[in-house]
XYZ file of C-alpha atoms in Angstrom:
486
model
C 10.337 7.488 32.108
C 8.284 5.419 30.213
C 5.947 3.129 31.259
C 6.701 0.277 28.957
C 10.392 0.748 30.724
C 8.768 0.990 34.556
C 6.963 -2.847 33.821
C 9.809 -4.108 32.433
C 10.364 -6.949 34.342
C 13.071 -9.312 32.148
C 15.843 -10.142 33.324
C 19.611 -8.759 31.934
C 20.052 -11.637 29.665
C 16.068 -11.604 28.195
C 16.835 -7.674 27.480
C 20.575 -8.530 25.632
C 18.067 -11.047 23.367
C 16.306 -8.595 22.065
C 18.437 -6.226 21.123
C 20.421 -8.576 19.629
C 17.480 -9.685 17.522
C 16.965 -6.078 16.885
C 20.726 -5.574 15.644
C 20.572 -8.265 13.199
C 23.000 -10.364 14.712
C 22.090 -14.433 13.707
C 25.484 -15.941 15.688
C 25.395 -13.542 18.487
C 21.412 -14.326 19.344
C 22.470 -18.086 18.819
C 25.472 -18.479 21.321
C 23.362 -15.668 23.716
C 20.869 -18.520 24.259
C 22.737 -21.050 24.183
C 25.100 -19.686 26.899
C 22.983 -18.034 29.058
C 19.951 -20.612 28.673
C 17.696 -17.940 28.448
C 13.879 -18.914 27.764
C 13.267 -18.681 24.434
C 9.676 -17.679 24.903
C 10.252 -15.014 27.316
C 8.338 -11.464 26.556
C 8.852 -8.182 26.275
C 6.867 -5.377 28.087
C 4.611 -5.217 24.675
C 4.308 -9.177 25.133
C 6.421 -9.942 22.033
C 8.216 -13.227 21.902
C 11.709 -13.293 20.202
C 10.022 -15.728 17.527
C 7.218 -12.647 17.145
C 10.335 -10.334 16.723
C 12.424 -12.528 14.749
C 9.449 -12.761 12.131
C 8.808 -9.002 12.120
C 12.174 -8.899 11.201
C 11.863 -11.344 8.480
C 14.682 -13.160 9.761
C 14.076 -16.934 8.819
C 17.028 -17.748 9.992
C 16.395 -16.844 13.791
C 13.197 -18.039 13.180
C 13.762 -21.703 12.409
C 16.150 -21.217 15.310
C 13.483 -20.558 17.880
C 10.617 -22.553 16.858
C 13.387 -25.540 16.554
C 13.792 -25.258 19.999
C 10.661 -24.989 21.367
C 9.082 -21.303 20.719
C 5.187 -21.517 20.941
C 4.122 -20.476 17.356
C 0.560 -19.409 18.407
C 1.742 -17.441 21.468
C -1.270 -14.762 22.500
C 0.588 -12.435 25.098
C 0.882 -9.632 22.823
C -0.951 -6.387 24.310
C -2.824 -6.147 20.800
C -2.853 -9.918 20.164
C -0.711 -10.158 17.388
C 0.829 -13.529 16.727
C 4.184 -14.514 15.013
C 2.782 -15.112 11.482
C 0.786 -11.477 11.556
C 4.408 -10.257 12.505
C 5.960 -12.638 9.661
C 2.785 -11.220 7.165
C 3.582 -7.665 7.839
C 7.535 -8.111 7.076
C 6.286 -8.996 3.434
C 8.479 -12.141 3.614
C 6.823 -14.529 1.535
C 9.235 -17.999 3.156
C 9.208 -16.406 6.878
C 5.083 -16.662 6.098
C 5.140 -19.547 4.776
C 7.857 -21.387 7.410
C 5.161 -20.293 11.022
C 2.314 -21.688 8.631
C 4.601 -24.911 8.537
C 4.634 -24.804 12.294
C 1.112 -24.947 12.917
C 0.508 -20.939 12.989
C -3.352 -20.455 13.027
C -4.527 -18.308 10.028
C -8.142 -17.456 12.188
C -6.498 -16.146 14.934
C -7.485 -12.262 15.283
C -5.633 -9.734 16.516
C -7.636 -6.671 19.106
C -9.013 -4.614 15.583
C -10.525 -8.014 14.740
C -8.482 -8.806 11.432
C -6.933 -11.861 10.791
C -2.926 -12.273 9.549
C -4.326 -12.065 5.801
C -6.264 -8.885 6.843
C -3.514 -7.792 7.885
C -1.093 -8.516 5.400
C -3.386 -6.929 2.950
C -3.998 -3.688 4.546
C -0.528 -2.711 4.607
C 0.031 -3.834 0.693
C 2.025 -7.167 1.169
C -0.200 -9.444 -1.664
C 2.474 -12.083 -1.857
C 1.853 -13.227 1.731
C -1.801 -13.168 1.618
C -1.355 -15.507 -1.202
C 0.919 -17.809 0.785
C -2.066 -17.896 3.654
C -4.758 -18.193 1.752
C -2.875 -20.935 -0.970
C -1.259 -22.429 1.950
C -1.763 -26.479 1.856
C -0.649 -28.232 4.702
C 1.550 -31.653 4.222
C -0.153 -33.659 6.087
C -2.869 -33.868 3.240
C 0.309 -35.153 1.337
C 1.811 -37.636 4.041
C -1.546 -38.758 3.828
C -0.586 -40.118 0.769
C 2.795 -41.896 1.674
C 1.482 -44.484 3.879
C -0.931 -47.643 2.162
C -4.243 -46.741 3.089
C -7.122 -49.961 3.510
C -5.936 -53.101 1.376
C -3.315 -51.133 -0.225
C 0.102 -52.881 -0.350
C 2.116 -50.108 -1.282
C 1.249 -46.358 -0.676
C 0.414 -44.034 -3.933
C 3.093 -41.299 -3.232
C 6.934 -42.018 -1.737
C 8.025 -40.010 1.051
C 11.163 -38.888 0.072
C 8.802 -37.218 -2.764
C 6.239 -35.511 -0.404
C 8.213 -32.559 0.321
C 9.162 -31.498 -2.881
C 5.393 -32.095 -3.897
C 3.631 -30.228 -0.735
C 6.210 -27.257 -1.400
C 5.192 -27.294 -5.410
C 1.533 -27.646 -4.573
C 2.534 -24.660 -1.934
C 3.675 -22.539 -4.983
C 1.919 -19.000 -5.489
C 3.475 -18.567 -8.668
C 1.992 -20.614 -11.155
C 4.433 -19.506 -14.194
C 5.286 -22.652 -16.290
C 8.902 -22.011 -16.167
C 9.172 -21.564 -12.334
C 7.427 -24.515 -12.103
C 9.464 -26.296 -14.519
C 13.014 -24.703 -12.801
C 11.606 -26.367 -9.351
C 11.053 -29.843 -10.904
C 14.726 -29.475 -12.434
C 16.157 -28.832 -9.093
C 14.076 -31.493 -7.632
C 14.126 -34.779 -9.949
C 12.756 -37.056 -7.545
C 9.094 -35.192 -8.646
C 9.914 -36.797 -12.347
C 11.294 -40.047 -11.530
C 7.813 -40.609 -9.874
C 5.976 -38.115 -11.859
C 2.947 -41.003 -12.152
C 2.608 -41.185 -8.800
C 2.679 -37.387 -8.531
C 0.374 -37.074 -11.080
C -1.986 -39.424 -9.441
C -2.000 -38.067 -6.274
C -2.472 -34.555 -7.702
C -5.719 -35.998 -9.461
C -6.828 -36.994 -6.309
C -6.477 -33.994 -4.572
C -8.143 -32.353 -7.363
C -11.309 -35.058 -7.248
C -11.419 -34.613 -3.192
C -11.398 -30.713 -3.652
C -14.807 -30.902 -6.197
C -16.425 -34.240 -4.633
C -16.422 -32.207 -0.985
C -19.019 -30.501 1.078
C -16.847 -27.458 0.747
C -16.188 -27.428 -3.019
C -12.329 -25.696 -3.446
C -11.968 -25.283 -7.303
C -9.734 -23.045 -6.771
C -6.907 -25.079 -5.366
C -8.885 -28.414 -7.867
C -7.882 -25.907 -11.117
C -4.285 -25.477 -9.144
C -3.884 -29.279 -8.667
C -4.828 -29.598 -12.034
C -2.651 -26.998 -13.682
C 0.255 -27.873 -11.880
C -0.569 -32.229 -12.748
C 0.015 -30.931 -16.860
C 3.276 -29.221 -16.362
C 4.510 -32.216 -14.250
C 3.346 -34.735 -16.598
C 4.750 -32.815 -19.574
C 7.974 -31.847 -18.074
C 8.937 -35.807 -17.674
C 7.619 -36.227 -21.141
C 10.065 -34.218 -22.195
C 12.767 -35.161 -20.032
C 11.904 -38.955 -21.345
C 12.838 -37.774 -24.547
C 15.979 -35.826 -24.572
C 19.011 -37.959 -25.030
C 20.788 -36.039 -21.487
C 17.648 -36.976 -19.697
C 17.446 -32.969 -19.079
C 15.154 -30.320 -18.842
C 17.314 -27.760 -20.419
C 15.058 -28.541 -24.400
C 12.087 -28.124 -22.661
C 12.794 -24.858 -21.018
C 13.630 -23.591 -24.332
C 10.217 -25.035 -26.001
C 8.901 -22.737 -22.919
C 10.618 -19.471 -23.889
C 10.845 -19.804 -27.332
C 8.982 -16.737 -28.506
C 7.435 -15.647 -32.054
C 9.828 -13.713 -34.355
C 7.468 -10.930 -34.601
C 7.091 -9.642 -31.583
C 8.356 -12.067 -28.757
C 5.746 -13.562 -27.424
C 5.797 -16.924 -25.783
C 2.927 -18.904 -28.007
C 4.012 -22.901 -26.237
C 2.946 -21.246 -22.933
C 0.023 -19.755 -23.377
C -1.547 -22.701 -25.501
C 0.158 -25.101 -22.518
C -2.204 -23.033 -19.969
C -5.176 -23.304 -22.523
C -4.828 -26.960 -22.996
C -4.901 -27.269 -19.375
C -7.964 -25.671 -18.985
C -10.202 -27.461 -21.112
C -8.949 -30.454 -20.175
C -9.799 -29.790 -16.092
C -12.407 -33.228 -15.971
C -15.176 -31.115 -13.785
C -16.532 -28.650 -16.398
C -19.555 -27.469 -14.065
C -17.210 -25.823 -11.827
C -18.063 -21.950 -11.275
C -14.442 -20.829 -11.750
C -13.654 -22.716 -14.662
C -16.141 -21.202 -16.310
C -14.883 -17.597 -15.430
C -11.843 -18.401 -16.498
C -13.242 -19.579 -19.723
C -15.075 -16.697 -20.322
C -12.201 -14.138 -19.271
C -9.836 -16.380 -21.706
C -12.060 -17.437 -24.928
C -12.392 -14.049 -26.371
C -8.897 -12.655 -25.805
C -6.420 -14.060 -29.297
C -3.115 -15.461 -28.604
C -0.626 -12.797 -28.499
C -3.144 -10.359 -26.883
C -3.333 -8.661 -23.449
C -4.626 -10.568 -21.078
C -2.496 -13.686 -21.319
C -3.762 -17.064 -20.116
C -0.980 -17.126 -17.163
C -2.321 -13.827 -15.938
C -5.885 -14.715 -15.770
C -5.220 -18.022 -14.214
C -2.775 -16.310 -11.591
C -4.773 -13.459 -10.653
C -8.308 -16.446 -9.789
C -5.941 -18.309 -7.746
C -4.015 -15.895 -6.063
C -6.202 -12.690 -6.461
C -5.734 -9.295 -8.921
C -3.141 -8.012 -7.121
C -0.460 -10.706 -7.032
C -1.491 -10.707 -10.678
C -0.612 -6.863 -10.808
C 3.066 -7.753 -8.629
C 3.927 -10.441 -11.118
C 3.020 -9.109 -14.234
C 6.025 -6.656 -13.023
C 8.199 -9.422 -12.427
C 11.158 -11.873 -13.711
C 10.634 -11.745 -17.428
C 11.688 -15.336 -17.623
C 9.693 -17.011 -14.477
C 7.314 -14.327 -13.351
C 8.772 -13.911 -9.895
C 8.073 -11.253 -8.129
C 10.066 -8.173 -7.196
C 12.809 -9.366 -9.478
C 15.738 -6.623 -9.583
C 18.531 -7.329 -12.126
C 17.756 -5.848 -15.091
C 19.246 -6.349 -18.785
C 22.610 -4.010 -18.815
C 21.755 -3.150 -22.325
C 18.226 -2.290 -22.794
C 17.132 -2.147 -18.642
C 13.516 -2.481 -20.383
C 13.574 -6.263 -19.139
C 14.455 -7.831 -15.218
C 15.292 -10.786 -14.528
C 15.689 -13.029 -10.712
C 18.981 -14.142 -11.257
C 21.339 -14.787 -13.882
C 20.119 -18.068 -14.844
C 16.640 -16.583 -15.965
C 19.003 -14.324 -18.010
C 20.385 -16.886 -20.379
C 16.748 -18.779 -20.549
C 15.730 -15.633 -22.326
C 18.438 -14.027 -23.905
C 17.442 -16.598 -27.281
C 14.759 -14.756 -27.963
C 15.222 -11.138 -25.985
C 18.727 -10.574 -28.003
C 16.478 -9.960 -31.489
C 14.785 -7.296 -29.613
C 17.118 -5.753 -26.828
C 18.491 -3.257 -29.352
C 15.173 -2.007 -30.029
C 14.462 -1.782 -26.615
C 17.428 -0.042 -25.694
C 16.311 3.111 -27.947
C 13.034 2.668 -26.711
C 14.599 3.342 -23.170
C 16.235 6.202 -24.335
C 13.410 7.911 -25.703
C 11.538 6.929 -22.348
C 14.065 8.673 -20.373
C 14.380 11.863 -22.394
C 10.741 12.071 -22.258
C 10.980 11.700 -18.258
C 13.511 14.392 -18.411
C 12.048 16.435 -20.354
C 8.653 15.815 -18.346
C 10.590 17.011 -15.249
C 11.841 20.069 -16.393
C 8.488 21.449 -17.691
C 7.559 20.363 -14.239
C 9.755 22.172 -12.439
C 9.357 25.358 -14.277
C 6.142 25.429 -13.560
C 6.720 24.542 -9.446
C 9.193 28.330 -10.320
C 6.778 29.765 -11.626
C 4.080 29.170 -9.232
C 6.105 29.967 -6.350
C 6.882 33.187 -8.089
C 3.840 33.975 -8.306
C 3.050 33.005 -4.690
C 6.117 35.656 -3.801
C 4.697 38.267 -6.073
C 0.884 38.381 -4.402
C 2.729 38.055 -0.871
C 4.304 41.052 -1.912
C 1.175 43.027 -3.107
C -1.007 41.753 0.078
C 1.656 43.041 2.242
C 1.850 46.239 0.266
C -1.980 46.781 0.078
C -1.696 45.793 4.117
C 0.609 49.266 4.536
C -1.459 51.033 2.583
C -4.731 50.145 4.317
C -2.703 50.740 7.885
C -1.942 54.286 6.269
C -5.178 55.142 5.408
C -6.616 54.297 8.442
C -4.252 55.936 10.700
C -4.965 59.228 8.574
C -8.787 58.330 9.087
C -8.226 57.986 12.233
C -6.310 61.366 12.553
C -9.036 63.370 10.600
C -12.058 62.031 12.713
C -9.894 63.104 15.749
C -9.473 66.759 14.280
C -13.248 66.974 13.445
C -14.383 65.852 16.816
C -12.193 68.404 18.304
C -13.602 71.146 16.034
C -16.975 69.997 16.797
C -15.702 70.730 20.063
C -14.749 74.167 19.733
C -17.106 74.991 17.521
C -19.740 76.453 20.199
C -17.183 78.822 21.569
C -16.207 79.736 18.776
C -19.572 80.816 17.162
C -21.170 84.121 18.012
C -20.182 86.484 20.776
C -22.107 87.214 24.215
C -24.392 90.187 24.305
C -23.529 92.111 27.341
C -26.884 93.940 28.822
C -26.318 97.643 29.526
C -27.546 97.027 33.135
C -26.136 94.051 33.808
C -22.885 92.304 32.978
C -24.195 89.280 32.670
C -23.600 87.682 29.339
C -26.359 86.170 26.997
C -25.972 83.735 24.282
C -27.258 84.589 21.474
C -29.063 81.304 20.839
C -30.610 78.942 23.749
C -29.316 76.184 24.265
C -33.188 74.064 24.374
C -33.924 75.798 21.157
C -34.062 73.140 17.907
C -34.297 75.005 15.312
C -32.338 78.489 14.175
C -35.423 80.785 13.234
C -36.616 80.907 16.893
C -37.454 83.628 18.881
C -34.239 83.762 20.659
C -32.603 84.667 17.083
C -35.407 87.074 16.333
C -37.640 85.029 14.160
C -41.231 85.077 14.905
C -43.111 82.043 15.078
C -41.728 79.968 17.905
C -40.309 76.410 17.793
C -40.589 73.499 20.324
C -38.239 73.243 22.607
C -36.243 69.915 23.612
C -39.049 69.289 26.224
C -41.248 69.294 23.764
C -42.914 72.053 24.938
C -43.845 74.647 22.128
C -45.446 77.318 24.539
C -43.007 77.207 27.256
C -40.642 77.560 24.781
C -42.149 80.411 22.787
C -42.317 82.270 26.189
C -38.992 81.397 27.056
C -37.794 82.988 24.153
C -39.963 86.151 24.165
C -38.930 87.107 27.733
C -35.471 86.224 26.286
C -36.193 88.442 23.646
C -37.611 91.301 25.840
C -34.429 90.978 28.017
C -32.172 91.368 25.104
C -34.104 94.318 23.525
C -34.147 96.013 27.010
């Protein structure tokens, strides 16, 4: 048994939570607590909360559940110290990040490797929620603003409006037509878009006037003050009071080749007109920009996106909605599939000025794809042929391997056949000499002799013996020699 399972000490109900959380099951979680009254903080053996495990999940749903009745966003029980928006980082879900940042999550809080919920989200490639961390601006800087401050008789900012403003200042995606799409479904921002605009310029002076200069979210501020300001411009002037001509300024794009000239000189205008030219990022982004001509890669928007947000959420949305820039955007054109889209409504924004092009495209995708195919056969040939080859030298190690067996067993047999004749060979050599007085039998050569041509054999100048003893040996084989002749 395990020993998570031997400490668990929850009761039936606080175990039924969990796996309910685990199965998915929004109503069945919600009328579990609510019938059975079961804490809502409880933990697991691992110390996870159902808030922790609800935002691993990336379940905002069960999430805004929990921490709406009571769950402790910055619970530290967790045998590794994880808290609810590491969890909520790691599930990649950018509004489940963004929602325990609205509940006072704390974005120093390290974990037992000593990395914080950005860390985290980073290591394990999720860009879009380190984004929403690091970007994230909390609304009481913008309630600040909804209440008269000193002789004021009326505060600078509504607060039916702060909301909509702290979520748009919130934004990690600073394309001009999201930004434009969030102001149409929000038109209290453009009935008081001079108020907006004014407390956007002061967030932007407090942000370069500070101990702590942040140009970063100053240039944001900024950025997002000119599309605001220009959107009810426009919306002044249409006779519907709409948005819908100035989305269409937006994605109007040059017969040519399609590219959307209004936005980039929008972001360009912006730029030089941000009031604090000293600031160190401005003049990156000046530099970066300044060379590159309109039309060319890298556009304004990406620049701008990837000093705010960082390269890689640069990278994500570069790959994203053709129409707003979102990220991980799915639905793709049926015709062409060269261009995706969020939703159906970014569709028809584009489909103006993608229709001159989407036939092209299409044959461009077809080309791509019979060059994929193509690519894949000649690749899977060649994983044939290796493995082929692989079989074939298998084949000749394992015959070389017999024939090296072979040869040594024969070895083997002829070194056993030569140490037997070596063997035999003394008896068979020479016969005994037989004495005529005595039977006794005498070998024809002695044994301590070294050499053939010894006295023994006949020969007359002696040898040394094994002994080492030349006259002893010499005598030895004279009186041998007498004996024989005798």
């Amino acid at each position: 048994m395990a020993a998570t399972e031997i400490n668990d000490k929850r009761s039936p109900d606080e175990k039924k939570l969990f796996e309910l959380i685990e199965k998915g099951s929004n109503e069945a979680v919600i009328g579990h607590v609510k019938a059975t009254k079961v804490k809502v903080d409880c933990l697991d053996p691992k110390g996870m909360t159902p808030l922790q495990l609800a935002a691993f999940r990336g379940n905002k749903e069960l999430c805004e559940f929990f921490l709406a009745n009571g769950a402790d966003v910055n619970s530290n029980f967790h045998e590794n110290s994880y808290s609810a928006l590491m969890f909520a980082a790691l599930s990649g879900n950018r509004d489940v990040t963004r929602l325990m940042l609205e509940a006072g999550a704390n974005v120093n809080h390290i974990n037992s490797v000593n990395r914080t919920a950005a860390q985290m989200a980073a290591f394990v490639g999720q860009h879009q929620c380190v984004s929403v961390i690091n970007n994230y601006f909390p609304s009481e800087e913008i309630n600040y603003f909804t209440k008269p401050q000193g002789l004021e008789k009326e505060a600078k900012l509504p607060a039916t409006v702060a909301p909509a403003l702290c979520a748009l200042v919130n934004f990690t995606n600073l394309h001009p037509v999201k930004i434009s799409l969030f102001l149409q479904s929000h038109p209290e921002l453009l009935a008081e878009s001079g108020k907006v605009c004014l407390v956007l310029s002061r967030l932007v002076e407090k942000n370069m006037k500070s101990r702590a200069i942040n140009d970063v979210l100053a240039i944001k501020c900024h950025f997002i003050s000119t599309a605001v300001r220009l959107a009810a411009e426009a919306r002044n002037k249409d006779k519907e009071k709409s948005l819908n001509g100035w989305l269409k300024s937006l994605m109007k794009g040059r017969d040519e080749d399609g590219f959307m000239e209004f936005q980039e000189r929008l972001i360009r205008q912006s730029l030089k007109e941000f009031p604090y030219v000293s600031s160190a990022l401005l003049q990156q982004l000046v530099r970066q920009i300044a060379p590159v001509q309109i039309g060319q890669e890298p556009t304004a928007l990406s620049i701008l996106i990837s000093a705010v947000n960082g390269q890689q959420f640069a990278w994500d949305a570069s790959e994203g909605c053709d129409t707003c820039g979102e990220a991980k955007a799915e639905a793709k054109c049926a015709k062409c599939k060269m261009v995706v889209y969020c939703n159906q409504t970014c569709q028809k924004l584009h489909w103006p000025t993608h229709k001159k092009f989407c036939a092209q495209l299409a044959e461009e995708y077809k080309k791509e794809e019979l060059r994929k195919q193509k690519e894949e056969e000649q690749e899977k040939l060649r994983l044939e042929e290796e493995k082929k080859k692989r079989v074939e030298e298998d084949a000749k190690k394992e015959i070389s391997g017999d024939v090296k067996d072979q040869d040594k067993s024969e070895g083997q047999s002829v070194e056993a056949n030569s140490s037997e004749n070596d063997r035999l060979a003394p008896e068979l050599s020479e016969p005994s000499v037989v004495s005529q007085d005595s039977a006794e039998a005498v070998p024809a050569q002695s044994k301590e002799c070294v050499r053939e041509d010894c006295d023994k054999c006949g020969a007359t100048d002696g040898v040394i013996s094994e002994s080492g003893d030349a006259g002893k040996a010499v005598k030895e084989c004279e009186d041998r020699k007498g004996k024989i002749e005798s």
